[in-house]
Coordinates of C-alpha atoms in Angstrom, one line a residue:
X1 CA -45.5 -67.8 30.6
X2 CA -45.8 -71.6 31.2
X3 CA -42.7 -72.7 32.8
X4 CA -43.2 -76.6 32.2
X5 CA -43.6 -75.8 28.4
X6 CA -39.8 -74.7 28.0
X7 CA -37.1 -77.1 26.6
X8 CA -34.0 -75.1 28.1
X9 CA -33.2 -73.0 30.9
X10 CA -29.9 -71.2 31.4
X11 CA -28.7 -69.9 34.6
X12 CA -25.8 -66.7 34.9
X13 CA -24.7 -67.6 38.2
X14 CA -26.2 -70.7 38.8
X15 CA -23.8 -71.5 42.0
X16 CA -25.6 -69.1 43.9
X17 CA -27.5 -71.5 46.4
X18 CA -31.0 -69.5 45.7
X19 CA -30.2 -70.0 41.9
X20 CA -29.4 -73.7 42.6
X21 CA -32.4 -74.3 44.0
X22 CA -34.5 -73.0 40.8
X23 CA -32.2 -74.9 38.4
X24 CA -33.0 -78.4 40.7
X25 CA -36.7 -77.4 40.4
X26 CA -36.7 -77.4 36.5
X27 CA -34.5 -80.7 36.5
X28 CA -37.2 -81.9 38.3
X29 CA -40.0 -81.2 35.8
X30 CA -37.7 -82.6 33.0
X31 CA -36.8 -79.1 31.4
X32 CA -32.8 -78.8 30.4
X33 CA -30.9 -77.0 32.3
X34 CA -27.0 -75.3 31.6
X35 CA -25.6 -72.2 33.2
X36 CA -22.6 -70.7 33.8
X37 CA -20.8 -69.8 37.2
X38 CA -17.3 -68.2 38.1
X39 CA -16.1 -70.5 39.8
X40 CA -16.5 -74.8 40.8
X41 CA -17.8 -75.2 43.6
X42 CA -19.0 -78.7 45.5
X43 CA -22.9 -77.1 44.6
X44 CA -21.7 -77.1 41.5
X45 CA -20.8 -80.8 41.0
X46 CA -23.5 -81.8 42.4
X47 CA -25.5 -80.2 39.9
X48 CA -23.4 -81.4 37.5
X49 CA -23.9 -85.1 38.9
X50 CA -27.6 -84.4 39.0
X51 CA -26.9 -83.8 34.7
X52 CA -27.0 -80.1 34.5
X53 CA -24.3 -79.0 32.2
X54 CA -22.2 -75.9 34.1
X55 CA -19.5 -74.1 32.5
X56 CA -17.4 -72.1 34.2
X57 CA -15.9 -69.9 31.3
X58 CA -17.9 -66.2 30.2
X59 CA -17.9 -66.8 26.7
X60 CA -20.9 -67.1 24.6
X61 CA -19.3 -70.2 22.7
X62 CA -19.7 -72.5 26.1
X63 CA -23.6 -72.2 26.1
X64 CA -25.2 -75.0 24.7
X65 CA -26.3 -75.0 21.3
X66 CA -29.9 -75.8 21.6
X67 CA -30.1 -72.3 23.2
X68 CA -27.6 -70.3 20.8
X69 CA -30.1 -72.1 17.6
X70 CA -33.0 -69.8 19.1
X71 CA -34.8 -67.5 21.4
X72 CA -37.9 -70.0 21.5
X73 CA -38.8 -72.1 24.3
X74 CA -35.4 -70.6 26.0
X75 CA -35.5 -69.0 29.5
X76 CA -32.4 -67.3 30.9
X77 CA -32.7 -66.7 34.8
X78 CA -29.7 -64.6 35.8
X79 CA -28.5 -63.1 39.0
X80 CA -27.9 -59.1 39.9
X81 CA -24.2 -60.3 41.1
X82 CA -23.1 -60.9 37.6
X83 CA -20.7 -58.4 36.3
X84 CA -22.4 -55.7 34.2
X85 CA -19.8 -56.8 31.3
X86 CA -20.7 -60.3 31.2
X87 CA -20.3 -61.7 28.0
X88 CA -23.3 -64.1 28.4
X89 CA -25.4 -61.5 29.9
X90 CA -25.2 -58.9 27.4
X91 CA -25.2 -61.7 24.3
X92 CA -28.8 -62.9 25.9
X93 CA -29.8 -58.8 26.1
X94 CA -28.8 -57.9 22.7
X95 CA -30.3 -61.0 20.9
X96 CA -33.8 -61.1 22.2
X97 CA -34.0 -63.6 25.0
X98 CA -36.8 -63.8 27.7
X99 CA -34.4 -62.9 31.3
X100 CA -36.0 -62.8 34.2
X101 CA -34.3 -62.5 37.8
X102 CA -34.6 -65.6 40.3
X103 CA -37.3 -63.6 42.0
X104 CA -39.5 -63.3 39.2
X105 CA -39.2 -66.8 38.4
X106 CA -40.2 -68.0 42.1
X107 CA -43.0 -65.3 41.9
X108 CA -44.3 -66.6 38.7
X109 CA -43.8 -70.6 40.5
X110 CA -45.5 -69.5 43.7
X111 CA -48.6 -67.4 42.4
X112 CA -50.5 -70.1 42.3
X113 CA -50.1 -71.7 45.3
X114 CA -50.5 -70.3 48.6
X115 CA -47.1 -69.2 50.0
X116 CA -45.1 -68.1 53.4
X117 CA -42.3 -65.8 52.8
X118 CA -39.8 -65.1 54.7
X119 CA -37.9 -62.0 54.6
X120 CA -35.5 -60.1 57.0
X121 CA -31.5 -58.9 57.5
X122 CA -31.0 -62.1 59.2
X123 CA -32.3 -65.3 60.1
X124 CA -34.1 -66.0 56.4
X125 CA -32.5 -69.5 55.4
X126 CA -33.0 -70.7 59.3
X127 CA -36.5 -69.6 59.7
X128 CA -37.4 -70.6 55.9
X129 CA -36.1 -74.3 56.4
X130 CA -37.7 -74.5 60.0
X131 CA -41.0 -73.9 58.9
X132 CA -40.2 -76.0 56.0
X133 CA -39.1 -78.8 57.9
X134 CA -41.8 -78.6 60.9
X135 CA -44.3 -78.4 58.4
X136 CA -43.1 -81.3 56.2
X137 CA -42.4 -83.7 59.4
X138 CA -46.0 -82.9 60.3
X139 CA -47.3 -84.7 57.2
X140 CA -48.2 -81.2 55.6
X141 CA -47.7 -80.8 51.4
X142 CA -44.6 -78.6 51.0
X143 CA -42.6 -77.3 48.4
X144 CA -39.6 -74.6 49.8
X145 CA -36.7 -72.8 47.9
X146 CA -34.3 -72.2 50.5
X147 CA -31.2 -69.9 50.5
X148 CA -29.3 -73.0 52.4
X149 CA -28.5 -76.4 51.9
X150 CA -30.6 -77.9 55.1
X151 CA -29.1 -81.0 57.1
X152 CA -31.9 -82.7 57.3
X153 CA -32.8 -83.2 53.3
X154 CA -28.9 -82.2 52.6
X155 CA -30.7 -79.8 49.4
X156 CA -31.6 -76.1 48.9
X157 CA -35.0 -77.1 47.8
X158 CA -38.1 -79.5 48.8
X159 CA -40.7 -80.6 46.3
X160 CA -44.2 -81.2 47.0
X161 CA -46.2 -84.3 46.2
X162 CA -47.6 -83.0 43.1
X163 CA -50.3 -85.8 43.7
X164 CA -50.7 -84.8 47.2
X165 CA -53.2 -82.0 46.6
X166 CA -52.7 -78.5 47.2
X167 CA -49.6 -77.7 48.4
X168 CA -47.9 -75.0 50.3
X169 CA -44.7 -73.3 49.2
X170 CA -42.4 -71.5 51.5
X171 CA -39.3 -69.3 50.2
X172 CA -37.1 -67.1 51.4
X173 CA -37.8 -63.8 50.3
X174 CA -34.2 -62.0 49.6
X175 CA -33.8 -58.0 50.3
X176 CA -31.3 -58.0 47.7
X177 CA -32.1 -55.9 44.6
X178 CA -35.3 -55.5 45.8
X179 CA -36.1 -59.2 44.8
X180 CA -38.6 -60.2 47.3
X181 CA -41.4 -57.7 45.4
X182 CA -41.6 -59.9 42.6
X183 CA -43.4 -62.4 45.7
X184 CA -46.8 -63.3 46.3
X185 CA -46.7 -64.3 50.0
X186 CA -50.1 -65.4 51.8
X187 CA -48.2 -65.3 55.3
X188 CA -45.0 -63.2 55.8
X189 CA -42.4 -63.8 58.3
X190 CA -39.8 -60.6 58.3
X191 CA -37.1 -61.6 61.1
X192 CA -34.9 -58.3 61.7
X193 CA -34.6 -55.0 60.0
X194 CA -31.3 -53.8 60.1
X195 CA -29.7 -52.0 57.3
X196 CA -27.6 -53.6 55.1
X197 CA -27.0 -53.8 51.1
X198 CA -26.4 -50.1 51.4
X199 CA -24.8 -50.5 47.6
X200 CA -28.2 -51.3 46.5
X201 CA -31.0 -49.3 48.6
X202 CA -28.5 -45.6 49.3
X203 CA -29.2 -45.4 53.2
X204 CA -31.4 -47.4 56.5
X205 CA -34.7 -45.4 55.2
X206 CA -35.2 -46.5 51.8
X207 CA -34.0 -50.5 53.2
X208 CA -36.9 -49.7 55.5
X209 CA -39.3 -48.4 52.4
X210 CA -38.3 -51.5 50.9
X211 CA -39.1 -53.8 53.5
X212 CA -42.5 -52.4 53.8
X213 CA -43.3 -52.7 50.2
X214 CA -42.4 -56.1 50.9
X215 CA -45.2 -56.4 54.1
X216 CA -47.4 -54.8 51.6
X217 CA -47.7 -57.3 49.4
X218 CA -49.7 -59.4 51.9
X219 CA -53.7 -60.0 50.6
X220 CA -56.6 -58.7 52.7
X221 CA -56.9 -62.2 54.7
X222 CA -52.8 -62.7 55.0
X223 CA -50.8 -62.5 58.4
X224 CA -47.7 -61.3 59.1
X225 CA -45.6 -62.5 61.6
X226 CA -42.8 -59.7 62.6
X227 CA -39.7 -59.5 65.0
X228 CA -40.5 -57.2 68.2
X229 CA -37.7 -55.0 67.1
X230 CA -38.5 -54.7 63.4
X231 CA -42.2 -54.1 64.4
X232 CA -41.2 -50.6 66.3
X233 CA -38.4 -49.6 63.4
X234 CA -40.8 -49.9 60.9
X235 CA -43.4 -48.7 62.3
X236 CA -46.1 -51.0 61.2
X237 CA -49.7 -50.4 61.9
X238 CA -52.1 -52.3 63.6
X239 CA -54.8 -50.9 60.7
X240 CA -53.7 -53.3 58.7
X241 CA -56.1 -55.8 56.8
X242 CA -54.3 -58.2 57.4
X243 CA -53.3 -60.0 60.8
X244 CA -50.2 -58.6 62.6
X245 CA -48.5 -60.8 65.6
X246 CA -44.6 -60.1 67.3
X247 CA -42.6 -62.5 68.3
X248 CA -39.2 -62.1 70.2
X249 CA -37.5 -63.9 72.5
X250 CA -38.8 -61.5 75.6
X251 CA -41.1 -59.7 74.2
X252 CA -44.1 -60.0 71.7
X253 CA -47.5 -61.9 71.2
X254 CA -45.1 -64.8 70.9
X255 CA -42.0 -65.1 72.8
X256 CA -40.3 -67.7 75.2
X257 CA -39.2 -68.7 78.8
X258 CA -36.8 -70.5 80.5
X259 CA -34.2 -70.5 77.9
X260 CA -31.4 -72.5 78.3
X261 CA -28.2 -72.7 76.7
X262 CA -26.4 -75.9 76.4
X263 CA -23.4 -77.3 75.1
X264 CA -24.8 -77.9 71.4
X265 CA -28.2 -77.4 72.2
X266 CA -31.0 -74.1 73.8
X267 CA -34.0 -75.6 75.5
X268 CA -36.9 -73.2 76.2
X269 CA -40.6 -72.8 76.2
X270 CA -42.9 -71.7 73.7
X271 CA -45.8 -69.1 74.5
X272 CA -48.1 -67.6 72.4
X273 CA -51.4 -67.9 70.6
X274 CA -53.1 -69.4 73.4
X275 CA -50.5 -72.1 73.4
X276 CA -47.4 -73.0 76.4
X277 CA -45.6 -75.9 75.1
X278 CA -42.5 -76.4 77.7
X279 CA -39.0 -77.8 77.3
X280 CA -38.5 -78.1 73.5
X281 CA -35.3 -79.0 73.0
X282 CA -33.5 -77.1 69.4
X283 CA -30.1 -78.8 68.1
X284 CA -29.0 -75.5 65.9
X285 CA -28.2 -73.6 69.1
X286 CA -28.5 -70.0 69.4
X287 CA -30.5 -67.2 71.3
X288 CA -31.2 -65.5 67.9
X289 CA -32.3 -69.1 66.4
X290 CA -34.6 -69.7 69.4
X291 CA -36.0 -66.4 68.2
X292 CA -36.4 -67.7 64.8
X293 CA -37.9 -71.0 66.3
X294 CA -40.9 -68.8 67.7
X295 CA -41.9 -67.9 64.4
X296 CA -42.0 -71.0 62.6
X297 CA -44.0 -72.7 65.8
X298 CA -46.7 -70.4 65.6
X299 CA -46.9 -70.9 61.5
X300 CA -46.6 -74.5 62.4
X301 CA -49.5 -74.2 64.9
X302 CA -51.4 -71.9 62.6
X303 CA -51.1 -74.8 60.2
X304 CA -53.0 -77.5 62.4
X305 CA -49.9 -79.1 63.7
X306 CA -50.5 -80.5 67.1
X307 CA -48.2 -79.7 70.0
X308 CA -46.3 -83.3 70.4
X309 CA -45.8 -83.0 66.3
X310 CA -44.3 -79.4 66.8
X311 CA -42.1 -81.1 69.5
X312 CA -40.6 -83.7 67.6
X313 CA -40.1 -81.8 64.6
X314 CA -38.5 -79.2 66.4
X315 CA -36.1 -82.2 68.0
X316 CA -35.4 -83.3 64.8
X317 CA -34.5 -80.4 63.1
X318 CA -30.6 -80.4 61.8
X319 CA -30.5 -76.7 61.0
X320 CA -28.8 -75.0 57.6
X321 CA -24.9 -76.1 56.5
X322 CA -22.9 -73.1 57.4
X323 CA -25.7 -71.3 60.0
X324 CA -24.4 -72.5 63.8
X325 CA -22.5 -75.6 62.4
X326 CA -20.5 -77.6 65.0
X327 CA -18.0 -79.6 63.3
X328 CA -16.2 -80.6 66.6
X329 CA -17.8 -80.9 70.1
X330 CA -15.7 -82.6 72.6
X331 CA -14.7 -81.4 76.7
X332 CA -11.4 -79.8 75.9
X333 CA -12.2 -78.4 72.0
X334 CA -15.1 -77.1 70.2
X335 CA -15.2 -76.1 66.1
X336 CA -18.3 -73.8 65.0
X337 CA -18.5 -72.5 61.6
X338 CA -21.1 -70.3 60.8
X339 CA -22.2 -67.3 57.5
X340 CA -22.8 -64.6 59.9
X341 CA -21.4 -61.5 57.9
X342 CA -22.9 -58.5 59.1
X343 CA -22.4 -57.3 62.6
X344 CA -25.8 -57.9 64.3
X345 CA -25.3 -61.3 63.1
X346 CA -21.7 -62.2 64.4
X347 CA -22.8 -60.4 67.6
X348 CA -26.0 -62.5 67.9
X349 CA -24.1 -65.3 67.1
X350 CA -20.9 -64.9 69.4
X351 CA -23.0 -64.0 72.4
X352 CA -24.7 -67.8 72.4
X353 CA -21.0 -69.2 71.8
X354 CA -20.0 -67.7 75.0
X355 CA -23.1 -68.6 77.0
X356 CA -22.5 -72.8 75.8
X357 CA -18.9 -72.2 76.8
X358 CA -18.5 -69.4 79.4
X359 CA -15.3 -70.6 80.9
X360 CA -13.8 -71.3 77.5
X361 CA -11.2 -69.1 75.2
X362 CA -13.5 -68.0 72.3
X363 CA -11.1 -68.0 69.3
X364 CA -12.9 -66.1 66.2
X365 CA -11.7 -66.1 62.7
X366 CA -13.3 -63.4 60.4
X367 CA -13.0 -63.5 56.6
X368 CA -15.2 -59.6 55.5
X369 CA -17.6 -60.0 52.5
X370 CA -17.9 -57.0 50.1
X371 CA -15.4 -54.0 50.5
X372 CA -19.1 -51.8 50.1
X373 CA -20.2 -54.0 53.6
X374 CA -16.8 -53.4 55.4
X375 CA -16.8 -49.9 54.8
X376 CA -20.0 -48.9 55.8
X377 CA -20.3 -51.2 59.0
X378 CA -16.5 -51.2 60.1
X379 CA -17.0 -49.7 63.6
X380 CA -20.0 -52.1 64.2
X381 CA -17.5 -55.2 62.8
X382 CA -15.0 -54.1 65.2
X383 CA -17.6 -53.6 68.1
X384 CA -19.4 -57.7 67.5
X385 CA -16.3 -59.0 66.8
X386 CA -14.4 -58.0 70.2
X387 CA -16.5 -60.1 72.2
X388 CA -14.2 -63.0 71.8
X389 CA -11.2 -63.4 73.6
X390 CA -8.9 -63.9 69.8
X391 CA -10.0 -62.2 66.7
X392 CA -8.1 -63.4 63.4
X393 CA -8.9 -61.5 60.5
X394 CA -8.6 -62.5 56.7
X395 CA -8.6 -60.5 53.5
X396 CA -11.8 -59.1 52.5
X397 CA -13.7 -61.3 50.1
X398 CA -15.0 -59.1 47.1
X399 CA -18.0 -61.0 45.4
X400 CA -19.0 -58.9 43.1
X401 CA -17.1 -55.5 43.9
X402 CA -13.7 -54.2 42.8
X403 CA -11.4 -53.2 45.1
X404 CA -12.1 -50.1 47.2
X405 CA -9.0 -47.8 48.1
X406 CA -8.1 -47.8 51.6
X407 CA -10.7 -50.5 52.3
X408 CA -9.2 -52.9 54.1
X409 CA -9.4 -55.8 56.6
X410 CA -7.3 -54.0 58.8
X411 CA -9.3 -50.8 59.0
X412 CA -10.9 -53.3 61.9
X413 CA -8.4 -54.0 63.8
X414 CA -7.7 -50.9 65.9
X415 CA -11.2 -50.8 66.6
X416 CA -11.2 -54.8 68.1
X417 CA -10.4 -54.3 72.1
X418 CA -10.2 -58.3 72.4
X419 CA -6.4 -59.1 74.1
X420 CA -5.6 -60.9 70.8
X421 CA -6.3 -60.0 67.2
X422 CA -4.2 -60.4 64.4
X423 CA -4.4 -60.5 60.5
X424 CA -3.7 -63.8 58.7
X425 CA -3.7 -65.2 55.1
X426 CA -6.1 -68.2 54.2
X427 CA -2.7 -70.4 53.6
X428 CA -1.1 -69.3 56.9
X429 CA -4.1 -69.8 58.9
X430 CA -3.4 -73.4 60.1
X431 CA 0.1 -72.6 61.0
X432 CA -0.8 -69.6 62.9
X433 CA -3.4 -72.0 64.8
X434 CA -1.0 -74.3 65.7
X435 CA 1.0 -71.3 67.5
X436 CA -1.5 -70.1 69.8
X437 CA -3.7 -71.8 72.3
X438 CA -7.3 -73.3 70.4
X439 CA -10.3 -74.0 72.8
X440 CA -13.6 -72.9 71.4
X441 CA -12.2 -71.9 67.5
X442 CA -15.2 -70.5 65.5
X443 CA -15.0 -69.5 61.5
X444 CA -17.0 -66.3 60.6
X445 CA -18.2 -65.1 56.9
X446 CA -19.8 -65.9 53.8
X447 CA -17.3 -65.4 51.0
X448 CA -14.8 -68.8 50.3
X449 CA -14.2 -68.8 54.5
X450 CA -15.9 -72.5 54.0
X451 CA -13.5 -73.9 51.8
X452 CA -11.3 -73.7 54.8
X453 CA -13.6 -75.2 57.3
X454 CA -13.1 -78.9 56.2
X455 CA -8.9 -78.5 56.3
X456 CA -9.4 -76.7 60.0
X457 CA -11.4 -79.6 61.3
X458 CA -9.1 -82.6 60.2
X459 CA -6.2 -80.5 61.8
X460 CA -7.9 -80.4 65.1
X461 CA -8.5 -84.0 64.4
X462 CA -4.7 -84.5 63.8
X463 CA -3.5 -82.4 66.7
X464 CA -5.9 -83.4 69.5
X465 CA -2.9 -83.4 72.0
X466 CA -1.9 -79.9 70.9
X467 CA -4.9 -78.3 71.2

């Protein structure tokens, strides 16, 4: 299939910031692109401002016409989170339409151009759009279809110079549904390998069969770079034909030293591959980002990127809307908002919290994602959470899952052992803030916690005395 000789694409789910990124991609290349989503969103109207027509209404009589007229020429790219009973979905099935998954789609963009995928529990979107960026700053010719909008190009996605010869594509590869198979990667980057997604893969072994199939999709010549940790639970041989180097913060063929955690900031050294580049400084703080840091340096490096390049680029990366975002840093009150939604993550990300503020009240506020995710990880939600000194705890958000019984939000709470925790509704949030004593607040979660993060900031704008 030739992608640039279609007149229409439509996207079910086309919110979703992976599926965003596709839909901006064949904007680009002048093919016309609809879709439906649940729900607006402010990805959304940007799309919509950038002419893509959106509607947010599962009925068969909202897609455009063009597409209704025939299967010809038509691509529909839908997501695995849309309901099973989608009227869209099942219209496109029953009437003959080429559907393909977001995956497919990227594998069929990326097989003919040599690509870096990233993969991993955690730490995809900020390794992704590091290498991305360092790579770009360094003059290299980039495309990337991130699962984040990055700060520095405020978009999900980065086009090459088509004119610029050939070009490199990086993309995160997503676990999800088994997506990232669909992938051709030249260099792989897998950043953790915790279990997770147990809806989709049954148990931790077959996550872990999936994530090799994943490693073995690398070509006789590739490299794979590989968290310390993941390295040893996968078990991953060194006869391989293809090149095989850790990385980890202590430990690895690539780790770092002198680490340094600063209010807003880590500073550390790089060491690896022959290289010791000292004192970079990283603005998206974070032990477990440093971590990430160390992978995309040594791609970087791998790349041809001199030392003083890597440290600039690495200075003057932003990091990922919604990964270690500080909306408020001042002496007597700090805001953080961040997606972490498993417990690995939120403890990963809470431990750097407390070491740029150790003699501050850590305040968290937890919104759950998935009833499937709260149930099977509740003690470890409990466990990550409780290292900070508040917990507040919203509703569960459900996604793409119906209500489980006696799945809860509060099935965590016993388990917290912080001196405060509580549960709260989204609308009484800012009241209960105002109640209790605000020093280093940080928002948790990656259902619709961020439409609350703006609202929290301007009232700790508005009550600077008070807090």
């Amino acid at each position: 299939m030739n992608l640039r000789d279609l007149h229409s694409v439509h996207f079910l789910g086309i919110g979703g910031i992976g599926m965003s990124a596709l839909a901006r991609w064949f904007n680009h290349i002048g093919v016309k692109v609809s879709g439906y989503d649940r729900t607006p969103s402010p990805l959304t109207a940007a799309l919509e401002s950038e002419g893509m027509e959106i509607s947010y209404v599962d009925q068969v009589a909202t897609v455009p016409a063009r597409i209704l007229e025939s299967t010809s020429g038509c691509l529909i790219i839908w997501t695995p989170a849309m309901p099973k009973d989608s009227l869209q979905l099942n219209y496109f099935r029953n009437h003959g339409y080429n559907l393909k998954k977001r995956a497919e789609v990227l594998g069929l963009i990326t097989s003919g151009m040599p690509s870096i995928a990233v993969a991993g529990t955690h730490g995809k979107t900020t390794t992704s759009s590091m290498i991305a960026h360092l790579l770009k700053s360094g003059g290299k010719n980039i495309a990337a279809f991130l699962g984040g909008v990055t700060q520095n190009y405020n978009n999900n996605l980065i086009l090459h110079d088509e004119a610029g010869g050939q070009a490199r594509v990086v993309v995160e590869a997503d676990e999800f549904d088994r997506s990232f198979l669909h992938l051709h990667p030249n260099v792989a980057v897998l950043t953790s390998a915790d279990p997770d997604h147990l809806d989709i893969y049954g148990d931790d072994a077959h996550m872990m069969d999936g994530f090799r199939a994943f490693i073995a999709l690398l070509p006789e010549k590739g490299c794979l770079y590989i968290q310390h940790k993941a390295y040893a639970k996968l078990r991953v041989s060194e006869n391989n034909p293809w090149k095989v180097k850790q990385y980890g913060v202590e430990k690895g063929d690539i780790k770092a030293a002198n680490v340094q955690a600063l209010p807003g900031l880590f500073r550390f050294d790089f060491i690896g591959d022959g290289h010791k580049i000292t004192d970079l400084t990283l603005r998206m703080p974070g032990f477990h980002n440093v971590e990430n840091a160390l992978a995309a340096i040594a791609i970087a490096l791998d790349e041809g990127l001199s030392e003083a390049q890597i440290r600039e680029g690495l200075s003057s990366y932003r990091g990922v809307k919604r990964r270690f975002e500080i909306w408020i840093q001042e002496e007597d009150r700090v805001f953080i908002d961040d997606y972490a939604h498993h417990p690995e993550e939120i403890r990963a990300f809470l431990t750097s919290v407390k070491a740029m503020y150790p003699h501050k009240k850590l305040t968290a506020v937890f919104q759950p994602h998935l009833f499937t995710r709260t149930r099977d990880f509740a003690e470890g939600f409990s466990e990550s959470l409780s290292l900070a000194d508040e917990v507040i705890l919203l509703d569960i958000y459900p996604a793409r899952e119906l209500p489980i019984e006696g799945v809860t939000a509060s099935m965590l709470l016993e388990g917290i052992s912080s001196p405060q925790k509580s549960l709260q509704t989204k609308e009484g949030l800012l009241d209960y803030l105002g109640s209790t004593k605000v020093e280093v607040l940080v928002t948790i979660g990656a259902g619709d916690i961020d439409r609350l993060v703006t609202p929290i900031a301007n009232w700790m704008k508005e009550h600077e005395n008070q807090v």
